[in-house]
Amino acid sequence: MTLWNGSYPFYPGANACFPFDTTRAVIITVFLSMLVMFIIILPGIRGRGRLFWFLRLVLALFMGAVVLTVQFTRDWETGWVQAKTSYKSFSPVQVNMDIGLHIGLAGVNVTLRGNPVNQINETINYNEHFPWNFGADYDRSYSEGLEKGLPSPILYVAEKFSTQSPCAVHRQYRIAGHYASLTLWLAFCTWLISILLFSMSILLYGGHMLLLTAALMLFSLLFFTVRNTPKCPIQFGPVSLRTDYGESFWLTLATGLLCLLLGLGIIILNSVQPEKLKLIFSLDKSSEEEVWDKSCLPAEPSCSAQDVLMVPLGKLCQVTATQL
C-alpha cells in the first residue's frame, strides 16, 4: 500500500480547484455590457432628466442581475472551520486544514485547503461539488467521489447530505432549493414585465410588478429557511463545522427590500403627487410645451412691426401695410 514513492495507489494526485463559475461571469458580463452601452448614449439626454434616467438604469440592471445571478451561486449558506484531522483513509497521518461548506440552491460545495497548502509532499487544495438539482443524482456523485478516492474530510461532509445519512437533511435542502429557485425565476419574469411597463410609461402597473417581484424574492428566502430538521452536526475532533447564511442570502434580502421600497414609493407618488413621479420618469412635458407655445405666439406689436392682412381667398392676393 505504500508503492509509488510512498503514496497510496488508489488516491490520485491533488485535484485542481473547482473551475471558475462561468455562468456567473457570463451574467455579470452581459449586464455590465448593457450598462456601458447605455452610459455611452447618456450624453445624448438633455437636461436634468439625464440623472433620473441614469439612476433608473442602474437600479433596474442591478435588480435584474441579482435575481438572475443568485440562481447559480453556491453561498446561500457557508461555514469554515480549522481542524487537524486525517487526510486519507487508513492513514494515521493528520494535517492542519481549512474545511469549508458552501450550500447553494442546486447542491453542495466542500472546500479543503491545507494550512499550509503543501503538506506531506502533496498540494492540498480541493473544491468538490455535489449537485441535487433536477436531473442530478447526489448519491451517484458521492459514490463517484468514493471511487476517485477523495480526501476523508470531503467525503465525511458530503456524506452528511446524502439520502442514506441519518441526518435526513438531503430531502429538506433539495426541496427548499427547488422552491426557492422557482420563485426566483418568477421574480425575474416579473422584473422583466416591470421594465416593459415602465418603458411604456405605465407607471402604476410597473410599481405593482415591482411589489410582486419583491414578494417573490422574499418568499424564496422563506422557502430556503423553512426546514423541519435541525442542522446536522459536522464534527472534526473538538471543533465543529457550523454554517450561517451567506452572501447570496443577504444580497437577495437586500434586493427584495429595495424592490419593495421602490414599488411602494411609485404607487404612493402616483396617488399623492403624480407630477413628481412623471418628473422622475422624464414624462413631465409641461415646461417644454410652455416653451413651444411661447415660441409660436406672435411678437408684441411695435412701431417697426409689420401688420400682415390677409384678404379672402377669392381675390388671391396679399396686402402688406406698413405703419408709419
Coordinates of C-alpha atoms in Angstrom, one line a residue:
M1 CA 0.0 0.0 0.0
T2 CA 3.0 2.3 0.1
L3 CA 4.2 1.9 -3.5
W4 CA 4.9 4.7 -5.9
N5 CA 7.0 6.9 -3.7
G6 CA 5.0 6.3 -0.6
S7 CA 1.7 7.4 -2.0
Y8 CA -1.4 5.3 -1.9
P9 CA -2.1 3.9 -5.4
F10 CA -5.9 4.3 -5.2
Y11 CA -5.5 8.1 -4.4
P12 CA -4.9 10.2 -7.4
G13 CA -2.8 13.4 -7.3
A14 CA -4.2 16.6 -5.9
N15 CA -7.4 17.6 -7.7
A16 CA -7.5 21.1 -9.2
C17 CA -9.8 23.6 -7.6
F18 CA -13.3 23.7 -8.9
P19 CA -13.5 25.6 -12.2
F20 CA -14.4 29.3 -12.2
D21 CA -18.1 29.9 -12.2
T22 CA -18.5 30.7 -15.9
T23 CA -22.3 31.2 -15.5
R24 CA -22.0 34.0 -13.0
A25 CA -19.2 35.5 -15.2
V26 CA -21.4 35.5 -18.3
I27 CA -24.4 37.1 -16.4
I28 CA -22.2 39.8 -14.9
T29 CA -20.5 40.5 -18.3
V30 CA -23.9 40.8 -20.1
F31 CA -25.3 43.3 -17.6
L32 CA -22.1 45.3 -17.4
S33 CA -22.0 45.4 -21.2
M34 CA -25.6 46.8 -21.2
L35 CA -24.6 49.4 -18.6
V36 CA -21.6 50.5 -20.6
M37 CA -23.8 50.7 -23.8
F38 CA -26.3 52.9 -22.0
I39 CA -23.6 55.1 -20.5
I40 CA -22.3 55.8 -24.0
I41 CA -25.6 57.2 -25.1
L42 CA -26.1 59.1 -21.8
P43 CA -24.7 62.4 -23.1
G44 CA -27.5 62.5 -25.7
I45 CA -30.1 63.0 -23.0
R46 CA -30.6 66.7 -22.2
G47 CA -31.5 68.4 -19.0
R48 CA -31.9 67.1 -15.5
G49 CA -33.7 64.0 -16.9
R50 CA -30.2 62.6 -17.5
L51 CA -29.6 62.0 -13.8
F52 CA -33.0 60.3 -13.2
W53 CA -32.6 58.2 -16.3
F54 CA -29.2 57.0 -15.2
L55 CA -30.4 56.2 -11.7
R56 CA -33.3 54.2 -13.1
L57 CA -31.0 52.3 -15.4
V58 CA -28.5 51.4 -12.7
L59 CA -31.3 50.2 -10.3
A60 CA -33.0 48.2 -12.9
L61 CA -29.9 46.4 -14.1
F62 CA -28.7 45.8 -10.5
M63 CA -32.0 44.2 -9.6
G64 CA -32.1 42.0 -12.7
A65 CA -28.5 40.9 -12.3
V66 CA -29.0 39.9 -8.7
V67 CA -32.2 38.0 -9.3
L68 CA -30.6 36.0 -12.1
T69 CA -27.2 35.5 -10.5
V70 CA -28.2 34.1 -7.2
Q71 CA -29.8 31.2 -9.0
F72 CA -26.4 29.8 -9.7
T73 CA -24.4 30.9 -6.7
R74 CA -23.2 28.4 -4.1
D75 CA -23.0 30.5 -1.0
W76 CA -26.6 30.7 0.4
E77 CA -25.2 29.0 3.5
T78 CA -21.4 29.0 4.3
G79 CA -19.2 27.8 7.0
W80 CA -15.5 27.4 7.7
V81 CA -13.5 25.5 10.4
Q82 CA -9.8 25.0 11.1
A83 CA -9.1 21.4 12.2
K84 CA -6.3 18.9 12.5
T85 CA -7.6 15.7 11.1
S86 CA -6.7 12.7 8.9
Y87 CA -6.3 13.4 5.3
K88 CA -6.6 9.9 3.8
S89 CA -8.4 6.8 4.9
F90 CA -6.4 4.0 6.5
S91 CA -3.6 6.5 7.3
P92 CA -2.8 7.8 10.8
V93 CA -1.2 11.0 9.5
Q94 CA -3.0 14.1 10.4
V95 CA -2.7 17.5 8.8
N96 CA -3.8 21.1 9.5
M97 CA -6.6 22.0 7.1
D98 CA -9.3 24.7 6.5
I99 CA -12.6 23.0 5.7
G100 CA -15.4 24.9 4.1
L101 CA -19.0 24.1 3.3
H102 CA -21.0 26.1 0.8
I103 CA -24.7 25.3 0.2
G104 CA -26.5 26.6 -2.8
L105 CA -29.9 26.1 -4.4
A106 CA -28.6 23.3 -6.7
G107 CA -26.1 21.5 -4.5
V108 CA -23.2 21.5 -2.0
N109 CA -19.6 22.5 -2.4
V110 CA -17.0 21.2 0.0
T111 CA -13.6 23.0 0.1
L112 CA -10.5 21.5 1.6
R113 CA -7.3 23.6 1.8
G114 CA -4.1 22.7 3.6
N115 CA -2.7 25.1 6.2
P116 CA -0.1 25.5 4.6
V117 CA -1.2 24.2 1.2
N118 CA 1.8 22.0 0.7
Q119 CA 2.0 19.2 3.3
I120 CA 3.1 15.6 3.3
N121 CA 4.6 16.1 -0.1
E122 CA 1.2 17.0 -1.6
T123 CA -0.8 20.1 -2.6
I124 CA -4.0 20.0 -0.5
N125 CA -6.4 22.3 -2.4
Y126 CA -9.8 20.8 -3.2
N127 CA -13.2 22.1 -4.1
E128 CA -15.8 19.4 -4.9
H129 CA -19.4 20.0 -6.0
F130 CA -22.2 17.5 -5.2
P131 CA -25.4 18.5 -7.1
W132 CA -29.0 17.8 -6.2
N133 CA -30.9 19.8 -8.8
F134 CA -33.3 18.3 -11.3
G135 CA -31.6 15.7 -13.5
A136 CA -28.7 15.2 -11.0
D137 CA -28.2 12.3 -8.6
Y138 CA -26.5 13.3 -5.4
D139 CA -25.8 9.8 -4.2
R140 CA -24.2 8.9 -7.5
S141 CA -21.9 12.0 -7.2
Y142 CA -21.0 10.9 -3.7
S143 CA -20.2 7.3 -5.0
E144 CA -18.0 8.7 -7.7
G145 CA -16.1 10.7 -5.1
L146 CA -15.6 7.4 -3.2
E147 CA -14.3 5.8 -6.3
K148 CA -11.9 8.6 -7.1
G149 CA -10.6 8.5 -3.5
L150 CA -11.3 12.0 -2.4
P151 CA -9.8 13.1 0.9
S152 CA -11.6 11.9 4.0
P153 CA -12.9 15.3 5.2
I154 CA -14.6 15.9 1.9
L155 CA -16.3 12.5 1.9
Y156 CA -17.3 12.9 5.6
V157 CA -19.0 16.3 4.9
A158 CA -20.6 15.1 1.7
E159 CA -22.0 12.0 3.4
K160 CA -24.0 14.2 5.8
F161 CA -26.2 15.4 2.9
S162 CA -26.7 12.0 1.2
T163 CA -30.1 10.3 1.2
Q164 CA -28.7 7.4 3.4
S165 CA -27.4 9.7 6.1
P166 CA -29.1 9.6 9.5
C167 CA -29.1 13.4 9.5
A168 CA -32.0 13.3 7.0
V169 CA -31.3 16.8 5.6
H170 CA -30.9 15.9 1.9
R171 CA -34.7 16.0 1.2
Q172 CA -35.2 19.2 3.1
Y173 CA -32.4 21.1 1.4
R174 CA -33.3 19.7 -2.0
I175 CA -37.0 20.7 -1.8
A176 CA -36.1 24.1 -0.3
G177 CA -33.6 24.8 -3.1
H178 CA -36.2 23.8 -5.8
Y179 CA -38.9 26.0 -4.5
A180 CA -36.6 29.0 -3.9
S181 CA -35.2 28.6 -7.4
L182 CA -38.7 28.5 -8.9
T183 CA -39.8 31.7 -7.1
L184 CA -36.7 33.5 -8.2
W185 CA -37.3 32.6 -11.8
L186 CA -40.8 34.0 -11.4
A187 CA -39.3 37.1 -9.8
F188 CA -37.1 37.5 -12.8
C189 CA -40.1 37.3 -15.1
T190 CA -42.0 40.0 -13.1
W191 CA -38.9 42.2 -13.2
L192 CA -38.9 42.0 -17.0
I193 CA -42.6 42.9 -17.1
S194 CA -42.0 45.9 -14.8
I195 CA -39.2 47.1 -17.1
L196 CA -41.5 46.8 -20.1
L197 CA -44.3 48.7 -18.3
F198 CA -42.0 51.5 -17.2
S199 CA -40.7 51.8 -20.8
M200 CA -44.4 52.1 -21.9
S201 CA -45.0 54.9 -19.3
I202 CA -47.5 52.7 -17.4
L203 CA -46.0 53.6 -14.1
L204 CA -48.7 52.4 -11.7
Y205 CA -48.7 48.8 -13.0
G206 CA -45.0 48.9 -13.2
G207 CA -44.9 49.7 -9.4
H208 CA -47.3 46.7 -8.9
M209 CA -44.9 44.4 -10.7
L210 CA -42.0 45.7 -8.6
L211 CA -44.0 44.8 -5.5
L212 CA -44.7 41.4 -6.9
T213 CA -41.0 40.9 -7.6
A214 CA -40.2 41.9 -4.1
A215 CA -42.8 39.5 -2.7
L216 CA -41.4 36.6 -4.8
M217 CA -37.8 37.3 -3.7
L218 CA -38.8 37.3 0.0
F219 CA -40.8 34.1 -0.5
S220 CA -37.7 32.5 -2.0
L221 CA -35.8 33.3 1.3
L222 CA -38.7 31.9 3.3
F223 CA -38.7 28.6 1.3
F224 CA -35.0 28.3 1.8
T225 CA -35.0 28.8 5.5
V226 CA -38.1 26.8 6.5
R227 CA -36.9 23.3 7.2
N228 CA -38.3 20.7 9.6
T229 CA -35.0 19.0 10.5
P230 CA -32.3 20.8 12.6
K231 CA -28.8 21.3 11.2
C232 CA -26.7 18.2 11.3
P233 CA -23.5 18.4 13.5
I234 CA -20.3 18.1 11.5
Q235 CA -17.6 17.3 14.0
F236 CA -13.8 17.3 13.5
G237 CA -12.4 16.3 16.8
P238 CA -13.0 19.1 19.3
V239 CA -14.3 21.6 16.8
S240 CA -17.5 21.5 14.6
L241 CA -18.3 23.0 11.3
R242 CA -21.2 25.3 11.5
T243 CA -22.9 27.2 8.7
D244 CA -24.7 30.5 8.6
Y245 CA -26.5 32.4 5.8
G246 CA -24.1 33.6 3.2
E247 CA -23.7 36.5 0.8
S248 CA -26.3 35.3 -1.7
F249 CA -29.0 35.1 1.0
W250 CA -28.3 38.6 2.3
L251 CA -28.0 40.0 -1.2
T252 CA -31.4 38.6 -2.1
L253 CA -32.9 40.0 1.0
A254 CA -31.5 43.5 0.4
T255 CA -32.6 43.5 -3.2
G256 CA -36.1 42.3 -2.3
L257 CA -36.4 45.1 0.3
L258 CA -35.2 47.6 -2.4
C259 CA -37.8 46.4 -4.8
L260 CA -40.4 46.7 -2.1
L261 CA -39.5 50.3 -1.2
L262 CA -39.3 51.3 -4.9
G263 CA -42.7 49.7 -5.7
L264 CA -44.4 51.3 -2.7
G265 CA -42.8 54.7 -3.5
I266 CA -44.0 54.6 -7.1
I267 CA -47.6 53.7 -6.0
I268 CA -47.7 56.3 -3.3
L269 CA -46.3 59.1 -5.5
N270 CA -48.7 58.1 -8.3
S271 CA -51.7 58.7 -5.9
V272 CA -50.3 61.7 -3.9
Q273 CA -48.0 63.7 -6.3
P274 CA -48.2 62.2 -9.8
E275 CA -46.4 65.3 -11.2
K276 CA -43.2 64.5 -9.3
L277 CA -43.5 60.9 -10.4
K278 CA -43.7 62.0 -14.0
L279 CA -40.7 64.2 -13.5
I280 CA -38.7 61.3 -12.2
F281 CA -39.6 59.2 -15.2
S282 CA -39.0 62.2 -17.6
L283 CA -42.6 62.4 -18.5
D284 CA -43.3 66.0 -17.4
K285 CA -43.6 67.8 -20.8
S286 CA -45.4 70.9 -19.4
S287 CA -42.2 73.0 -19.4
E288 CA -41.4 72.0 -23.0
E289 CA -44.9 72.7 -24.2
E290 CA -44.9 76.1 -22.5
V291 CA -41.7 77.0 -24.3
W292 CA -43.1 75.7 -27.5
D293 CA -46.4 77.7 -27.1
K294 CA -44.4 80.9 -26.3
S295 CA -42.3 80.4 -29.4
C296 CA -45.5 80.1 -31.5
L297 CA -47.1 83.3 -30.2
P298 CA -46.8 86.4 -32.4
A299 CA -44.4 89.1 -31.2
E300 CA -45.6 92.2 -29.4
P301 CA -46.7 95.0 -31.8
S302 CA -44.2 97.8 -32.0
C303 CA -43.6 100.9 -34.1
S304 CA -41.4 98.9 -36.5
A305 CA -43.6 95.9 -36.9
Q306 CA -45.5 95.0 -40.0
D307 CA -49.1 94.2 -40.0
V308 CA -50.0 91.4 -42.4
L309 CA -53.6 91.5 -43.6
M310 CA -55.0 88.5 -45.5
V311 CA -57.9 89.1 -47.9
P312 CA -60.4 86.5 -48.9
L313 CA -59.0 83.6 -50.9
G314 CA -61.2 84.6 -53.9
K315 CA -59.1 87.6 -54.5
L316 CA -55.8 85.6 -54.4
C317 CA -53.7 88.5 -53.1
Q318 CA -51.9 89.6 -50.0
V319 CA -51.8 93.2 -48.8
T320 CA -49.0 94.4 -46.6
A321 CA -49.4 97.7 -44.8
T322 CA -46.5 99.3 -43.0
Q323 CA -47.4 101.5 -40.1
L324 CA -45.8 104.9 -40.4

